[in-house]
Amino acid sequence: AQTVTQSQPEMSVQEAETVTLSCTYDTSENNYYLFWYKQPPSRQMILVIRQEAYKQQNATENRFSVNFQKAAKSFSLKISDSQLGDTAMYFCAFMGLIQGAQKLVFGQGTRLTINP
Amino acid sequence: GEEVAQTPKHLVRGEGQKAKLYCAPIKGHSYVFWYQQVLKNEFKFLISFQNENVFDETGMPKERFSAKCLPNSPCSLEIQATKLEDSAVYFCASSRLGGRGSYSNQPQHFGDGTRLSIL
């Protein structure tokens, strides 16, 4: 079964610093997708960035970028120039063909606090 | 609409009562998913639909949980005889059809969730 592991329950950095959230996953599939979702205290689930496994180039969205290491099954999220509004829970998620149907498998989440 | 709309935002029920949650997916999206987020923040997949057809129900507790997506109506998730452990935030998500066959490569867009409190 596919699993997603986020080994950092909590992280805290100062505003404007760079922070990296780690995520590892386990799968026997070759084609799949990886996502990072942000969940602020309002509990909305906001898609931050996505990565297709067949693409070697790391995805980037403004201040957010990923380091995708397919062989190592690692998918970390880097937030540059962090802002107070980045304070939230961050979930790494895997999407592939699981039992023949699309499904998201989430990690346990990392609570990120940006301090002024 | 352009957003996944979930109602109500908060639902309080006494143990043993019925609870019914609603979700209107984004217009044009073919897939609907239900997830349960418990207090420890863990997400559990419950069920998915492709249009009005059940696509994957491997996560559903069959005894008390049921779900429907009928044409021209919001999708619904119903819990009969609620238990204390059903207290959670229930998220609905939708995605467009894309990719090959039954496999969609489109990202899921989430609603704001319904917080279900069982007293």
Coordinates of N, CA and C in Angstrom, one line a residue:
Chain A
A1 N 0.8 -1.2 0.0 CA 0.0 0.0 0.0 C 0.9 1.2 0.0
Q2 N 0.3 2.3 -0.7 CA 1.1 3.5 -0.7 C 1.1 4.2 0.7
T3 N 2.2 4.8 1.1 CA 2.3 5.5 2.3 C 3.0 6.8 2.1
V4 N 2.7 7.8 2.9 CA 3.3 9.1 2.8 C 3.8 9.5 4.2
T5 N 5.0 9.9 4.4 CA 5.5 10.2 5.7 C 6.1 11.6 5.8
Q6 N 5.6 12.3 6.7 CA 6.2 13.6 7.0 C 6.8 13.5 8.4
S7 N 8.1 13.6 8.5 CA 8.8 13.3 9.8 C 8.9 14.5 10.7
Q8 N 8.4 15.7 10.3 CA 8.5 16.9 11.1 C 7.2 17.3 11.5
P9 N 6.7 17.0 12.8 CA 5.4 17.4 13.2 C 5.2 18.9 13.3
E10 N 6.3 19.6 13.7 CA 6.2 21.0 13.8 C 7.5 21.6 13.4
M11 N 7.4 22.9 12.8 CA 8.6 23.7 12.5 C 8.3 25.1 12.7
S12 N 9.3 25.9 13.0 CA 9.2 27.3 13.3 C 10.4 28.0 12.8
V13 N 10.1 29.1 12.0 CA 11.2 29.9 11.5 C 10.8 31.4 11.6
Q14 N 11.8 32.3 11.5 CA 11.5 33.7 11.5 C 11.1 34.1 10.1
E15 N 10.3 35.2 10.1 CA 9.8 35.8 8.8 C 11.0 36.1 8.0
A16 N 10.9 35.9 6.7 CA 11.9 36.1 5.6 C 12.9 35.0 5.5
E17 N 12.9 34.1 6.4 CA 13.8 32.9 6.3 C 13.3 31.9 5.3
T18 N 14.2 31.0 4.9 CA 13.8 29.9 4.0 C 13.6 28.7 4.9
V19 N 12.6 27.9 4.6 CA 12.3 26.7 5.3 C 12.0 25.5 4.4
T20 N 12.4 24.4 4.8 CA 12.2 23.2 3.9 C 11.4 22.1 4.7
L21 N 10.3 21.7 4.2 CA 9.5 20.6 4.8 C 9.8 19.3 4.1
S22 N 10.0 18.3 4.8 CA 10.3 17.0 4.2 C 9.1 16.1 4.0
C23 N 9.2 15.2 3.0 CA 8.2 14.3 2.7 C 8.8 13.1 2.0
T24 N 8.5 11.9 2.5 CA 8.9 10.7 1.8 C 7.7 9.8 1.5
Y25 N 7.8 9.0 0.5 CA 6.6 8.2 0.2 C 7.1 6.8 -0.3
D26 N 6.2 5.9 -0.3 CA 6.5 4.5 -0.7 C 5.4 4.1 -1.7
T27 N 5.9 3.7 -2.9 CA 5.0 3.2 -3.9 C 5.8 2.3 -4.9
S28 N 5.1 1.4 -5.5 CA 5.7 0.5 -6.5 C 5.3 1.0 -7.9
E29 N 4.5 2.1 -8.0 CA 4.0 2.6 -9.2 C 5.1 3.5 -9.9
N30 N 5.1 3.6 -11.2 CA 6.0 4.5 -11.9 C 5.4 5.8 -12.3
N31 N 4.1 5.8 -12.5 CA 3.4 7.1 -12.9 C 2.5 7.5 -11.7
Y32 N 2.8 8.7 -11.2 CA 1.9 9.2 -10.1 C 2.2 10.7 -10.0
Y33 N 1.4 11.3 -9.1 CA 1.5 12.7 -8.9 C 1.7 13.0 -7.4
L34 N 2.4 14.1 -7.1 CA 2.6 14.5 -5.7 C 2.2 15.9 -5.6
F35 N 1.6 16.2 -4.4 CA 1.1 17.5 -4.1 C 1.5 18.0 -2.7
W36 N 1.6 19.3 -2.6 CA 1.6 19.9 -1.3 C 0.4 20.7 -1.1
Y37 N -0.4 20.5 0.0 CA -1.5 21.3 0.4 C -1.2 22.1 1.6
K38 N -1.8 23.3 1.7 CA -1.7 24.1 2.9 C -3.0 24.2 3.5
Q39 N -3.0 24.0 4.9 CA -4.3 24.2 5.6 C -4.1 25.2 6.7
P40 N -4.5 26.4 6.5 CA -4.4 27.5 7.5 C -5.4 27.2 8.6
P41 N -5.4 28.0 9.7 CA -6.4 27.8 10.8 C -7.8 27.9 10.3
S42 N -8.1 28.5 9.2 CA -9.4 28.5 8.7 C -9.9 27.1 8.2
R43 N -8.9 26.2 8.1 CA -9.0 24.8 7.7 C -9.3 24.6 6.3
Q44 N -9.2 25.6 5.4 CA -9.3 25.4 4.0 C -8.1 24.6 3.5
M45 N -8.3 23.8 2.5 CA -7.3 23.0 1.9 C -6.9 23.7 0.6
I46 N -5.7 24.2 0.6 CA -5.3 25.0 -0.5 C -4.1 24.3 -1.2
L47 N -4.3 24.1 -2.5 CA -3.2 23.4 -3.3 C -2.0 24.4 -3.5
V48 N -0.9 24.0 -3.0 CA 0.3 24.9 -3.1 C 1.1 24.6 -4.4
I49 N 1.4 23.3 -4.7 CA 2.2 22.9 -5.8 C 2.0 21.5 -6.1
R50 N 2.3 21.1 -7.4 CA 2.1 19.7 -7.8 C 3.3 19.3 -8.6
Q51 N 3.6 18.0 -8.6 CA 4.7 17.5 -9.4 C 4.3 16.2 -10.1
E52 N 4.5 16.1 -11.4 CA 4.3 14.8 -12.1 C 5.5 14.0 -12.0
A53 N 5.4 12.7 -11.6 CA 6.5 11.8 -11.4 C 7.4 11.7 -12.7
Y54 N 6.7 11.8 -13.9 CA 7.5 11.6 -15.1 C 8.3 12.8 -15.5
K55 N 8.1 13.9 -14.8 CA 8.9 15.1 -15.1 C 10.1 15.2 -14.2
Q56 N 11.3 15.3 -14.8 CA 12.5 15.4 -13.9 C 12.7 16.8 -13.4
Q57 N 12.1 17.8 -14.0 CA 12.3 19.2 -13.6 C 11.4 19.5 -12.4
N58 N 12.0 20.1 -11.3 CA 11.3 20.4 -10.1 C 10.3 21.5 -10.3
A59 N 9.1 21.3 -9.8 CA 8.0 22.3 -9.9 C 8.3 23.6 -9.1
T60 N 7.9 24.7 -9.6 CA 8.1 26.0 -8.8 C 6.9 26.8 -9.0
E61 N 6.4 27.4 -7.9 CA 5.3 28.4 -7.9 C 5.7 29.5 -7.0
N62 N 6.2 30.6 -7.6 CA 6.6 31.8 -6.9 C 7.6 31.4 -5.8
R63 N 7.2 31.7 -4.5 CA 8.2 31.4 -3.4 C 8.3 29.9 -3.1
F64 N 7.4 29.1 -3.7 CA 7.4 27.7 -3.3 C 8.0 26.8 -4.4
S65 N 8.9 25.9 -4.0 CA 9.5 25.0 -4.9 C 9.7 23.7 -4.3
V66 N 9.9 22.7 -5.1 CA 10.0 21.3 -4.6 C 11.4 20.8 -5.0
N67 N 11.9 19.8 -4.2 CA 13.0 19.0 -4.5 C 12.5 17.6 -4.7
F68 N 12.3 17.1 -5.9 CA 11.7 15.8 -6.1 C 12.9 14.9 -6.5
Q69 N 13.0 13.9 -5.7 CA 14.1 12.8 -5.9 C 13.3 11.5 -6.1
K70 N 13.1 11.1 -7.3 CA 12.2 10.0 -7.6 C 12.9 8.7 -7.0
A71 N 14.1 8.5 -7.3 CA 14.8 7.3 -6.8 C 14.7 7.2 -5.3
A72 N 14.9 8.3 -4.6 CA 14.9 8.2 -3.2 C 13.5 8.3 -2.6
K73 N 12.5 8.5 -3.5 CA 11.1 8.7 -3.1 C 10.9 9.8 -2.1
S74 N 11.5 11.0 -2.4 CA 11.5 12.1 -1.6 C 10.9 13.3 -2.3
F75 N 10.1 14.1 -1.6 CA 9.4 15.2 -2.2 C 9.3 16.4 -1.2
S76 N 10.4 17.2 -1.1 CA 10.4 18.2 0.0 C 9.9 19.5 -0.6
L77 N 9.4 20.3 0.2 CA 8.8 21.7 -0.1 C 9.7 22.7 0.5
K78 N 10.2 23.7 -0.4 CA 11.0 24.8 0.1 C 10.2 26.1 0.0
I79 N 10.1 26.8 1.1 CA 9.4 28.1 1.1 C 10.5 29.2 1.3
S80 N 10.6 30.0 0.3 CA 11.6 31.1 0.4 C 11.0 32.4 0.8
D81 N 11.8 33.2 1.5 CA 11.3 34.5 2.0 C 9.9 34.3 2.7
S82 N 9.9 33.5 3.7 CA 8.7 33.1 4.4 C 7.9 34.3 4.9
Q83 N 6.6 34.2 4.9 CA 5.7 35.3 5.3 C 4.8 34.8 6.4
L84 N 4.3 35.8 7.2 CA 3.4 35.4 8.3 C 2.2 34.6 7.8
G85 N 1.7 34.9 6.6 CA 0.6 34.2 6.1 C 0.9 32.8 5.7
D86 N 2.2 32.4 5.7 CA 2.5 31.0 5.4 C 2.3 30.1 6.6
T87 N 2.0 30.7 7.8 CA 1.7 29.9 8.9 C 0.5 29.0 8.7
A88 N 0.7 27.7 8.8 CA -0.4 26.7 8.5 C 0.1 25.3 8.7
M89 N -0.8 24.3 8.6 CA -0.4 22.9 8.5 C -0.2 22.7 7.0
Y90 N 0.9 21.9 6.7 CA 1.2 21.6 5.3 C 1.2 20.0 5.2
F91 N 0.4 19.6 4.2 CA 0.3 18.2 3.9 C 0.9 17.8 2.6
C92 N 1.7 16.8 2.6 CA 2.2 16.2 1.4 C 1.2 15.1 1.0
A93 N 0.9 14.9 -0.3 CA -0.1 14.0 -0.7 C 0.4 13.3 -2.0
F94 N 0.1 12.0 -2.1 CA 0.4 11.1 -3.2 C -0.9 10.8 -3.9
M95 N -0.8 10.8 -5.3 CA -2.0 10.4 -6.1 C -1.5 9.5 -7.2
G96 N -2.1 8.3 -7.2 CA -1.7 7.4 -8.2 C -2.9 6.4 -8.4
L97 N -2.6 5.4 -9.2 CA -3.6 4.4 -9.4 C -3.5 3.4 -8.3
I98 N -4.4 3.5 -7.3 CA -4.4 2.7 -6.2 C -5.7 1.8 -6.3
Q99 N -5.5 0.5 -6.4 CA -6.6 -0.4 -6.5 C -7.5 0.1 -7.7
G100 N -6.9 0.6 -8.8 CA -7.6 0.9 -10.0 C -8.4 2.2 -9.9
A101 N -8.2 3.0 -8.8 CA -9.0 4.3 -8.8 C -8.1 5.4 -8.2
Q102 N -8.3 6.6 -8.7 CA -7.6 7.7 -8.2 C -8.0 8.0 -6.7
K103 N -7.0 8.3 -5.9 CA -7.2 8.5 -4.5 C -6.0 9.3 -4.0
L104 N -6.2 10.2 -3.1 CA -5.1 11.0 -2.5 C -4.8 10.3 -1.2
V105 N -3.5 10.0 -1.0 CA -3.0 9.5 0.3 C -2.1 10.6 0.9
F106 N -2.5 11.0 2.1 CA -1.9 12.2 2.8 C -0.9 11.7 3.8
G107 N 0.1 12.6 4.0 CA 1.0 12.5 5.2 C 0.4 13.0 6.4
Q108 N 1.1 12.9 7.5 CA 0.5 13.3 8.8 C 0.5 14.8 9.0
G109 N 1.1 15.5 8.2 CA 1.1 17.0 8.2 C 2.3 17.5 9.1
T110 N 2.7 18.8 8.7 CA 3.7 19.5 9.4 C 3.1 20.9 9.8
R111 N 3.1 21.2 11.1 CA 2.6 22.5 11.5 C 3.8 23.5 11.4
L112 N 3.6 24.5 10.5 CA 4.6 25.5 10.3 C 4.2 26.8 10.9
T113 N 5.1 27.4 11.7 CA 4.8 28.7 12.3 C 5.9 29.7 11.8
I114 N 5.4 30.8 11.3 CA 6.3 31.8 10.9 C 6.3 32.9 11.9
N115 N 7.4 33.2 12.6 CA 7.4 34.2 13.6 C 7.8 35.6 13.1
P116 N 7.2 36.6 13.7 CA 7.6 38.0 13.2 C 9.0 38.4 13.7
Chain B
G1 N -20.6 26.3 -9.9 CA -19.8 27.3 -9.3 C -18.3 27.1 -9.5
E2 N -17.5 28.1 -9.0 CA -16.1 28.0 -9.2 C -15.4 27.4 -7.9
E3 N -16.2 27.1 -6.9 CA -15.7 26.6 -5.7 C -16.5 25.4 -5.3
V4 N -15.9 24.5 -4.5 CA -16.6 23.3 -4.0 C -17.3 23.9 -2.7
A5 N -18.6 23.7 -2.7 CA -19.4 24.3 -1.6 C -19.9 23.2 -0.7
Q6 N -19.6 23.3 0.5 CA -20.0 22.3 1.5 C -20.9 23.0 2.5
T7 N -22.0 22.3 2.8 CA -22.9 22.7 3.9 C -23.4 21.6 4.8
P8 N -23.7 21.8 6.0 CA -23.4 23.1 6.7 C -21.9 23.2 7.1
K9 N -21.5 24.3 7.6 CA -20.1 24.5 8.1 C -19.9 23.7 9.4
H10 N -20.9 23.7 10.2 CA -20.8 23.0 11.5 C -22.1 22.3 11.8
L11 N -22.0 21.1 12.2 CA -23.2 20.3 12.5 C -23.0 19.6 13.8
V12 N -24.0 19.8 14.7 CA -23.9 19.2 16.0 C -25.1 18.2 16.2
R13 N -24.7 17.0 16.6 CA -25.7 15.9 16.8 C -25.5 15.2 18.1
G14 N -26.5 14.7 18.7 CA -26.4 13.8 19.8 C -26.1 12.4 19.4
E15 N -25.3 11.7 20.2 CA -25.0 10.3 19.8 C -26.2 9.5 19.5
G16 N -26.1 8.8 18.4 CA -27.3 8.0 17.9 C -28.2 8.7 16.9
Q17 N -28.0 10.0 16.7 CA -28.8 10.7 15.7 C -28.2 10.6 14.4
K18 N -28.9 11.0 13.4 CA -28.5 11.0 12.0 C -27.8 12.3 11.6
A19 N -26.8 12.2 10.8 CA -26.1 13.4 10.3 C -26.1 13.4 8.8
K20 N -26.3 14.5 8.1 CA -26.3 14.5 6.7 C -25.5 15.8 6.2
L21 N -24.5 15.5 5.4 CA -23.6 16.6 4.9 C -23.8 16.7 3.4
Y22 N -23.6 17.9 2.9 CA -23.8 18.2 1.5 C -22.6 18.8 0.8
C23 N -22.5 18.5 -0.5 CA -21.3 19.0 -1.2 C -21.7 19.3 -2.7
A24 N -21.5 20.5 -3.1 CA -21.7 20.8 -4.5 C -20.4 21.0 -5.2
P25 N -20.0 20.1 -6.1 CA -18.7 20.2 -6.7 C -18.6 21.4 -7.7
I26 N -17.4 21.6 -8.1 CA -17.2 22.7 -9.1 C -17.8 22.3 -10.4
K27 N -18.5 23.2 -11.0 CA -19.2 22.9 -12.2 C -18.3 22.4 -13.3
G28 N -18.6 21.2 -13.9 CA -17.8 20.7 -14.9 C -16.8 19.6 -14.4
H29 N -16.7 19.5 -13.1 CA -15.9 18.4 -12.5 C -16.7 17.1 -12.5
S30 N -16.0 16.0 -12.9 CA -16.6 14.7 -13.0 C -16.4 13.9 -11.7
Y31 N -15.4 14.2 -10.9 CA -15.1 13.3 -9.8 C -15.4 14.1 -8.5
V32 N -15.9 13.3 -7.5 CA -16.2 13.9 -6.2 C -15.6 12.9 -5.2
F33 N -14.9 13.5 -4.2 CA -14.3 12.7 -3.2 C -14.7 13.1 -1.8
W34 N -14.8 12.2 -0.9 CA -15.1 12.5 0.5 C -13.9 12.0 1.4
Y35 N -13.4 12.9 2.3 CA -12.4 12.6 3.2 C -12.8 13.0 4.6
Q36 N -12.3 12.2 5.6 CA -12.6 12.5 7.0 C -11.2 12.9 7.6
Q37 N -11.2 14.1 8.3 CA -10.0 14.5 9.0 C -10.4 14.5 10.5
V38 N -9.7 13.6 11.2 CA -9.9 13.5 12.6 C -9.0 14.5 13.4
L39 N -9.2 14.5 14.7 CA -8.5 15.5 15.5 C -7.0 15.5 15.4
K40 N -6.4 14.4 15.1 CA -5.0 14.3 14.9 C -4.5 14.8 13.6
N41 N -5.4 15.4 12.8 CA -5.1 15.9 11.5 C -5.0 14.9 10.4
E42 N -5.1 13.6 10.7 CA -5.0 12.6 9.7 C -6.2 12.6 8.8
F43 N -5.9 12.5 7.5 CA -7.0 12.4 6.5 C -7.3 10.9 6.2
K44 N -8.5 10.6 6.1 CA -8.9 9.2 5.7 C -9.9 9.4 4.5
F45 N -9.5 8.7 3.4 CA -10.4 8.6 2.3 C -11.6 7.8 2.6
L46 N -12.8 8.3 2.2 CA -14.0 7.6 2.4 C -14.6 7.0 1.1
I47 N -14.9 7.8 0.2 CA -15.6 7.3 -1.0 C -15.3 8.3 -2.2
S48 N -15.4 7.8 -3.4 CA -15.3 8.7 -4.6 C -16.4 8.4 -5.6
F49 N -16.8 9.4 -6.3 CA -17.8 9.2 -7.4 C -17.3 9.7 -8.7
Q50 N -17.7 9.1 -9.8 CA -17.5 9.6 -11.1 C -18.9 9.9 -11.6
N51 N -19.2 11.2 -11.7 CA -20.6 11.6 -11.9 C -21.5 11.0 -10.8
E52 N -22.5 10.3 -11.2 CA -23.4 9.8 -10.1 C -23.1 8.4 -9.7
N53 N -22.0 7.8 -10.3 CA -21.6 6.5 -10.0 C -20.5 6.3 -9.0
V54 N -20.7 5.4 -8.0 CA -19.7 5.2 -7.0 C -18.4 4.7 -7.8
F55 N -17.3 5.3 -7.5 CA -16.1 4.9 -8.2 C -15.2 4.1 -7.3
D56 N -15.1 4.5 -6.0 CA -14.3 3.7 -5.1 C -14.9 3.9 -3.7
E57 N -15.3 2.9 -3.1 CA -15.9 3.0 -1.7 C -15.1 2.2 -0.7
T58 N -13.9 2.0 -1.0 CA -13.1 1.1 -0.1 C -12.9 1.7 1.3
G59 N -13.0 3.0 1.5 CA -12.8 3.7 2.7 C -14.0 3.8 3.6
M60 N -15.2 3.4 3.1 CA -16.4 3.7 3.8 C -16.7 2.7 4.8
P61 N -17.0 3.1 6.0 CA -17.6 2.2 7.0 C -19.0 1.8 6.6
K62 N -19.2 0.6 6.1 CA -20.4 0.3 5.4 C -21.6 0.3 6.3
E63 N -21.5 0.0 7.5 CA -22.6 -0.2 8.4 C -23.5 1.1 8.6
R64 N -22.8 2.2 8.7 CA -23.6 3.4 9.1 C -23.4 4.6 8.1
F65 N -22.4 4.5 7.2 CA -22.2 5.6 6.3 C -22.7 5.2 4.9
S66 N -23.3 6.2 4.3 CA -23.7 6.1 2.9 C -23.6 7.4 2.2
A67 N -23.5 7.4 0.9 CA -23.2 8.6 0.1 C -23.9 8.5 -1.2
K68 N -24.3 9.7 -1.8 CA -24.9 9.7 -3.1 C -24.5 10.9 -3.8
C69 N -24.5 10.8 -5.1 CA -24.3 12.0 -6.0 C -25.4 11.8 -7.1
L70 N -26.5 12.5 -7.0 CA -27.6 12.4 -7.9 C -27.5 13.6 -8.9
P71 N -28.0 13.4 -10.1 CA -28.0 14.4 -11.1 C -28.7 15.7 -10.6
N72 N -28.2 16.8 -10.9 CA -28.8 18.1 -10.5 C -29.1 18.3 -9.1
S73 N -28.4 17.6 -8.2 CA -28.5 17.8 -6.8 C -27.1 17.8 -6.1
P74 N -26.9 18.4 -5.0 CA -25.6 18.3 -4.3 C -25.4 16.8 -3.9
C75 N -24.1 16.5 -3.9 CA -23.8 15.2 -3.3 C -24.0 15.2 -1.8
S76 N -24.2 14.0 -1.2 CA -24.5 14.0 0.2 C -23.7 12.8 0.8
L77 N -23.4 13.0 2.1 CA -22.8 11.9 2.9 C -23.7 11.8 4.2
E78 N -24.2 10.7 4.4 CA -25.1 10.5 5.5 C -24.5 9.5 6.5
I79 N -24.6 9.8 7.8 CA -24.2 8.9 8.9 C -25.4 8.6 9.7
Q80 N -25.7 7.3 9.8 CA -26.8 6.9 10.7 C -26.2 6.5 12.0
A81 N -27.1 6.7 13.1 CA -26.7 6.3 14.4 C -25.3 6.7 14.8
T82 N -25.1 8.0 14.8 CA -23.7 8.6 14.9 C -23.1 8.1 16.3
K83 N -21.8 8.0 16.2 CA -21.0 7.7 17.4 C -20.0 8.8 17.7
L84 N -19.5 8.8 18.9 CA -18.6 9.9 19.3 C -17.4 9.9 18.4
E85 N -16.9 8.8 18.0 CA -15.7 8.8 17.1 C -16.0 9.3 15.7
D86 N -17.2 9.6 15.4 CA -17.5 10.2 14.1 C -17.2 11.7 14.1
S87 N -17.0 12.3 15.2 CA -16.6 13.7 15.3 C -15.4 13.9 14.5
A88 N -15.4 14.8 13.6 CA -14.3 15.1 12.6 C -14.7 16.2 11.7
V89 N -13.8 16.6 10.9 CA -14.1 17.5 9.8 C -14.2 16.7 8.5
Y90 N -15.3 16.8 7.8 CA -15.5 16.0 6.6 C -15.3 17.0 5.4
F91 N -14.3 16.6 4.6 CA -14.0 17.4 3.4 C -14.5 16.7 2.1
C92 N -15.1 17.5 1.3 CA -15.4 17.1 -0.1 C -14.4 17.7 -1.1
A93 N -14.1 17.0 -2.1 CA -13.2 17.6 -3.1 C -13.7 17.1 -4.5
S94 N -13.4 17.9 -5.5 CA -13.8 17.5 -6.8 C -12.6 17.7 -7.8
S95 N -12.6 17.0 -8.9 CA -11.6 17.2 -9.9 C -12.2 17.0 -11.3
R96 N -11.5 17.5 -12.3 CA -12.0 17.3 -13.7 C -11.5 16.0 -14.2
L97 N -12.1 15.5 -15.2 CA -11.7 14.3 -15.9 C -10.5 14.7 -16.7
G98 N -9.5 13.8 -16.7 CA -8.3 14.1 -17.4 C -7.4 12.9 -17.4
G99 N -6.5 12.7 -18.3 CA -5.7 11.5 -18.3 C -6.3 10.4 -19.2
R100 N -6.1 9.2 -18.8 CA -6.5 8.1 -19.7 C -7.5 7.2 -18.9
G101 N -8.6 6.9 -19.6 CA -9.6 6.0 -19.1 C -10.1 6.4 -17.7
S102 N -10.0 5.5 -16.8 CA -10.6 5.9 -15.4 C -9.7 6.6 -14.5
Y103 N -8.5 6.9 -15.1 CA -7.5 7.5 -14.2 C -7.4 9.0 -14.5
S104 N -7.7 9.8 -13.5 CA -7.7 11.2 -13.7 C -6.4 11.8 -13.1
N105 N -5.7 12.6 -13.9 CA -4.4 13.2 -13.4 C -4.6 14.6 -12.9
Q106 N -5.9 15.0 -12.7 CA -6.2 16.4 -12.3 C -6.1 16.6 -10.8
P107 N -5.7 17.7 -10.3 CA -5.6 17.9 -8.9 C -7.0 18.0 -8.3
Q108 N -7.2 17.7 -7.1 CA -8.4 17.8 -6.4 C -8.6 19.2 -5.7
H109 N -9.7 19.8 -5.8 CA -10.0 21.0 -5.2 C -11.0 20.8 -4.1
F110 N -10.6 21.3 -2.9 CA -11.3 21.0 -1.7 C -12.3 22.1 -1.3
G111 N -13.4 21.7 -0.7 CA -14.3 22.6 0.0 C -13.8 23.0 1.3
D112 N -14.5 23.8 2.1 CA -14.0 24.3 3.4 C -14.3 23.3 4.5
G113 N -15.0 22.2 4.2 CA -15.2 21.2 5.2 C -16.5 21.5 6.0
T114 N -17.0 20.4 6.6 CA -18.1 20.4 7.6 C -17.6 19.8 8.9
R115 N -17.6 20.6 9.9 CA -17.2 20.1 11.2 C -18.4 19.4 11.9
L116 N -18.3 18.1 12.1 CA -19.3 17.3 12.7 C -18.9 17.1 14.2
S117 N -19.8 17.5 15.1 CA -19.5 17.3 16.5 C -20.6 16.4 17.0
I118 N -20.2 15.3 17.6 CA -21.2 14.3 18.2 C -21.1 14.4 19.7
L119 N -22.2 14.8 20.3 CA -22.1 15.0 21.8 C -22.7 13.8 22.5

